[in-house]
Short mmCIF file of C-alpha atoms in Angstrom, two decimals:
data_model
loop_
_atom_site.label_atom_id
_atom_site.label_comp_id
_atom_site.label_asym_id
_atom_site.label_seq_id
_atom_site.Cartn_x
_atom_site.Cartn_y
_atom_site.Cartn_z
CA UNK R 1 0.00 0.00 0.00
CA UNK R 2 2.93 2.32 0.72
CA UNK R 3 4.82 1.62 -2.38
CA UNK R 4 1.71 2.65 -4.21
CA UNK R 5 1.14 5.85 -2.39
CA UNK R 6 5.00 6.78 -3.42
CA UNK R 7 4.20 5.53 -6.46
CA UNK R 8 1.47 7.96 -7.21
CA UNK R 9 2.72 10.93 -4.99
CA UNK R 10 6.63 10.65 -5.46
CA UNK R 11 7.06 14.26 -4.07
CA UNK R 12 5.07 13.38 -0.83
CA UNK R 13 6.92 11.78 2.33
CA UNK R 14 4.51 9.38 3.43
CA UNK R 15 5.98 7.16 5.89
CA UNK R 16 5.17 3.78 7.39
CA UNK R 17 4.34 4.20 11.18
CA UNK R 18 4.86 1.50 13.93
CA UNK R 19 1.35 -0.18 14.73
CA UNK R 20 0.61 -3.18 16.12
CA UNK R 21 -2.55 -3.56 14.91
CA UNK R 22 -3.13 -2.39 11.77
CA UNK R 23 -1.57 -0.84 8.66
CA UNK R 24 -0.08 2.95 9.51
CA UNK R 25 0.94 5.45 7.78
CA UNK R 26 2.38 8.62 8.72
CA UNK R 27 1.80 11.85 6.15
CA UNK R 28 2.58 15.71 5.98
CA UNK R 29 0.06 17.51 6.91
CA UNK R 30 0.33 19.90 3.56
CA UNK R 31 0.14 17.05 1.72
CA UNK R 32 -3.03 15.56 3.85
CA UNK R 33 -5.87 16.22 1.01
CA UNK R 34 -4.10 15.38 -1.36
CA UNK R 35 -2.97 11.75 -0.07
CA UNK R 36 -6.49 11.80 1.23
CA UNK R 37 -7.77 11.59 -2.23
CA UNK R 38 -5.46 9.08 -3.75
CA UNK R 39 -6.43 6.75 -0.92
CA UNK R 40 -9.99 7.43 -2.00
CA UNK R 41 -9.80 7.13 -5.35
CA UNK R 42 -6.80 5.16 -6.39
CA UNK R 43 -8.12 1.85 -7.95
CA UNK R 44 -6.64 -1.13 -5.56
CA UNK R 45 -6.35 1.16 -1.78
CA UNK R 46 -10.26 2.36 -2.43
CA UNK R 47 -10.54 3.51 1.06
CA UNK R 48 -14.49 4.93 1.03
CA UNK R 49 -15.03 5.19 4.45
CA UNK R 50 -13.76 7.69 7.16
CA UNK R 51 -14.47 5.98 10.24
CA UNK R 52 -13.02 8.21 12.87
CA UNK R 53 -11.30 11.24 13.15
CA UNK R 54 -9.43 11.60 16.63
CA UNK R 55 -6.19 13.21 17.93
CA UNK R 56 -3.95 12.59 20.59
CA UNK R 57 -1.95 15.70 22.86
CA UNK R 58 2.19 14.54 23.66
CA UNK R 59 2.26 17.63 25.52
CA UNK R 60 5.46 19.04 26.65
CA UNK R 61 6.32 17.03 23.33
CA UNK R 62 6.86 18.32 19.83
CA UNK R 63 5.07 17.88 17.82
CA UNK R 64 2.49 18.39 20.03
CA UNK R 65 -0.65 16.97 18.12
CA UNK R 66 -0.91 13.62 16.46
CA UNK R 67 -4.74 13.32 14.34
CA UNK R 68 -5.47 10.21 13.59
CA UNK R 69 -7.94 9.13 11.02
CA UNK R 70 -9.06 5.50 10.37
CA UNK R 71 -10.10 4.54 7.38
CA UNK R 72 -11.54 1.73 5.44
CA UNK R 73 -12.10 -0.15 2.49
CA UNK R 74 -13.61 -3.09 1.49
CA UNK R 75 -11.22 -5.09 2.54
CA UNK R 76 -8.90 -3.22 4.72
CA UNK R 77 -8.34 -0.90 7.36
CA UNK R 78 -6.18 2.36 7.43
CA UNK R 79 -4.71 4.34 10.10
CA UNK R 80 -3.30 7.77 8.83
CA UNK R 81 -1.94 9.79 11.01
CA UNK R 82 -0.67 13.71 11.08
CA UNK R 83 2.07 15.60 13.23
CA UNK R 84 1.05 19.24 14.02
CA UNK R 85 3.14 21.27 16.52
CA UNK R 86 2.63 24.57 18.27
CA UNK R 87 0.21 25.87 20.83
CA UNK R 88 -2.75 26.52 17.74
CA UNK R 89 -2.20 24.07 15.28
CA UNK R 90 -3.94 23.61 11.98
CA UNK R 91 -4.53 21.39 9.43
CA UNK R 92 -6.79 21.10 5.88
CA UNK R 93 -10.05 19.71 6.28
CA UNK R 94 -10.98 16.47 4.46
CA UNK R 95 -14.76 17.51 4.48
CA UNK R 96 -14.40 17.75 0.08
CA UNK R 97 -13.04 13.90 0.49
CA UNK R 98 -15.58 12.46 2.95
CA UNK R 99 -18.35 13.85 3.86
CA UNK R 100 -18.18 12.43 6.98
CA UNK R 101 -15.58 14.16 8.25
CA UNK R 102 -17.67 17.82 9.28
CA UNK R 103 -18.49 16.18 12.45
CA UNK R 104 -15.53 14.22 13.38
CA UNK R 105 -13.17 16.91 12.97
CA UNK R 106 -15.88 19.83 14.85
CA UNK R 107 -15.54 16.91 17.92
CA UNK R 108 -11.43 17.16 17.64
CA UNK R 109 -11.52 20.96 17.62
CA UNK R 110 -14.39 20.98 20.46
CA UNK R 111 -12.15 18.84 22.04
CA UNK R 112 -8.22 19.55 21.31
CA UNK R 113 -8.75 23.32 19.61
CA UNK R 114 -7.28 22.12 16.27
CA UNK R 115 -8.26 24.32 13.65
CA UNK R 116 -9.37 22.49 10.27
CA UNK R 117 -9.21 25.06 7.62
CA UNK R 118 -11.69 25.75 5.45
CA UNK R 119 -14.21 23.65 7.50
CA UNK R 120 -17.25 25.68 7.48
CA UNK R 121 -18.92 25.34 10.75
CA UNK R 122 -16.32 24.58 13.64
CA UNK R 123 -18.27 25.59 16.46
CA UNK R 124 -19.09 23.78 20.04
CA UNK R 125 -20.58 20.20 19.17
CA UNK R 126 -19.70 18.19 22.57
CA UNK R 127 -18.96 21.33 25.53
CA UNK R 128 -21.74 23.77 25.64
CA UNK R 129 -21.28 27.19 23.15
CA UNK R 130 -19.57 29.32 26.51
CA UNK R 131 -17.27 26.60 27.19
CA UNK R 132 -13.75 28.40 27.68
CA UNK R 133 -10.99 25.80 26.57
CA UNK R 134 -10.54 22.56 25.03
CA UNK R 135 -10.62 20.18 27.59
CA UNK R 136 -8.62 16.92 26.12
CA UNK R 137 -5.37 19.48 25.88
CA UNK R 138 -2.79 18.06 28.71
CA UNK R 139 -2.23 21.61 29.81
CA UNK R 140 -6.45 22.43 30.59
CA UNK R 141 -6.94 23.52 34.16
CA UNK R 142 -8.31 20.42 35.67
CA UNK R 143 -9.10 22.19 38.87
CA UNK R 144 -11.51 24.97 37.49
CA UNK R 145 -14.04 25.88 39.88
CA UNK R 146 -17.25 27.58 38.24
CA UNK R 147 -20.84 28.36 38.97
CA UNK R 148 -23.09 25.94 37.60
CA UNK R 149 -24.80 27.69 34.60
CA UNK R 150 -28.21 25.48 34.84
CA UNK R 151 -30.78 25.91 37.07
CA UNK R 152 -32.37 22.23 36.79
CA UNK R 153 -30.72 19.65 38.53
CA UNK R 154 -29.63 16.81 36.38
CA UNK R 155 -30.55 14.12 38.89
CA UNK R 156 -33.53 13.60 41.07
CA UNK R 157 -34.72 11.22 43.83
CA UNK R 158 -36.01 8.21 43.55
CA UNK R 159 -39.37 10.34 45.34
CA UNK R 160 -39.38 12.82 42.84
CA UNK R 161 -39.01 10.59 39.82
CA UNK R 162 -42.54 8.46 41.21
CA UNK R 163 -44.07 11.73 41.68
CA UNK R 164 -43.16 12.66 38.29
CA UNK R 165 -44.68 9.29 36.81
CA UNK R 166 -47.63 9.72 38.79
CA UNK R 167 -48.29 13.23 37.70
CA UNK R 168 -47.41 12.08 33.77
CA UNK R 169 -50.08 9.33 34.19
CA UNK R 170 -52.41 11.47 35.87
CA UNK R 171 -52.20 14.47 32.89
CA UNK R 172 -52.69 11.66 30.21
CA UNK R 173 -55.82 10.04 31.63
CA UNK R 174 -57.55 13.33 32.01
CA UNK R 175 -56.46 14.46 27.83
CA UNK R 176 -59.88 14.49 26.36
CA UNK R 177 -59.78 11.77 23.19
CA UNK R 178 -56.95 10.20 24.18
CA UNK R 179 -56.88 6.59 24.99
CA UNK R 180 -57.60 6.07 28.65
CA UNK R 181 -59.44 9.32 28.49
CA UNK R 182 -62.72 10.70 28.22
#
């Protein structure tokens, strides 16, 4: 699979990575659409499927960042992965390869602050929309102390969740033309 990345793409450094699992490659992230596409398209690696998009912090480490997409075929599985260093790091989006990928790379910049250029709509999809941060980064403040910003508990007794039944029940026997109504 290598050879036929070089192949195609002799003026890309795609590298075989250690794995001990599956097939990985390592590749430059200015070169990341475009090796994106040949492992798409290129009859023989046909690699349709973006299964996950994910990324991994070696903080005090540079590079920093390590995404990591999987990918597969019919017949085969693909882990690609790309180095990105510095405090805001940024990479291409693969959105125009699969389709797929709008919401797996919004979850690694919700969750890392990796910016994916040209994405479109990166905006909060697992932290609510006044999160500060990006709380997978090995450098968040894990001892934050805020306010809760909701004013509805998320958990209730066993007491109030009867009371809640009963009240439920109560409200749908007395609906006029519904079943167990009059």
């Amino acid at each position: 699979m290598i050879d036929t990345l070089r192949a195609l793409l002799p003026h890309v450094a795609v590298e075989q990575s250690q794995s001990s699992d599956q097939p990985t490659i390592q590749v430059p992230a200015d070169h990341l659409v475009e090796v994106a596409r040949a492992l798409r398209d290129q009859s023989g690696l046909e690699f349709v499927l973006l299964a996950d998009v994910t990324a991994v912090d070696w903080w005090p480490r540079e590079p920093r960042y390590e995404v990591v997409y999987h990918l597969s075929s019919m017949t085969r599985r693909l882990r690609m992965k790309v180095l990105l260093g510095g405090q805001v790091a940024r990479l291409p989006t693969v959105q125009r390869v699969w389709p797929a990928a709008g919401w797996l790379e919004r979850e690694v910049w919700d969750m890392f602050g990796i910016v994916f250029e040209e994405h479109g709509d990166l905006r909060r999809l697992l932290m609510p929309d006044d999160w500060e941060g990006y709380p997978m980064r090995k450098d968040f403040p894990v001892q934050i102390r805020l306010k809760p910003r909701y004013s509805q508990p998320l958990q209730m007794s066993e007491e109030e969740f009867q009371a809640n039944l009963a009240r439920d029940k109560a409200a749908r026997a007395d609906a006029p033309g519904k079943i167990g109504g009059v």
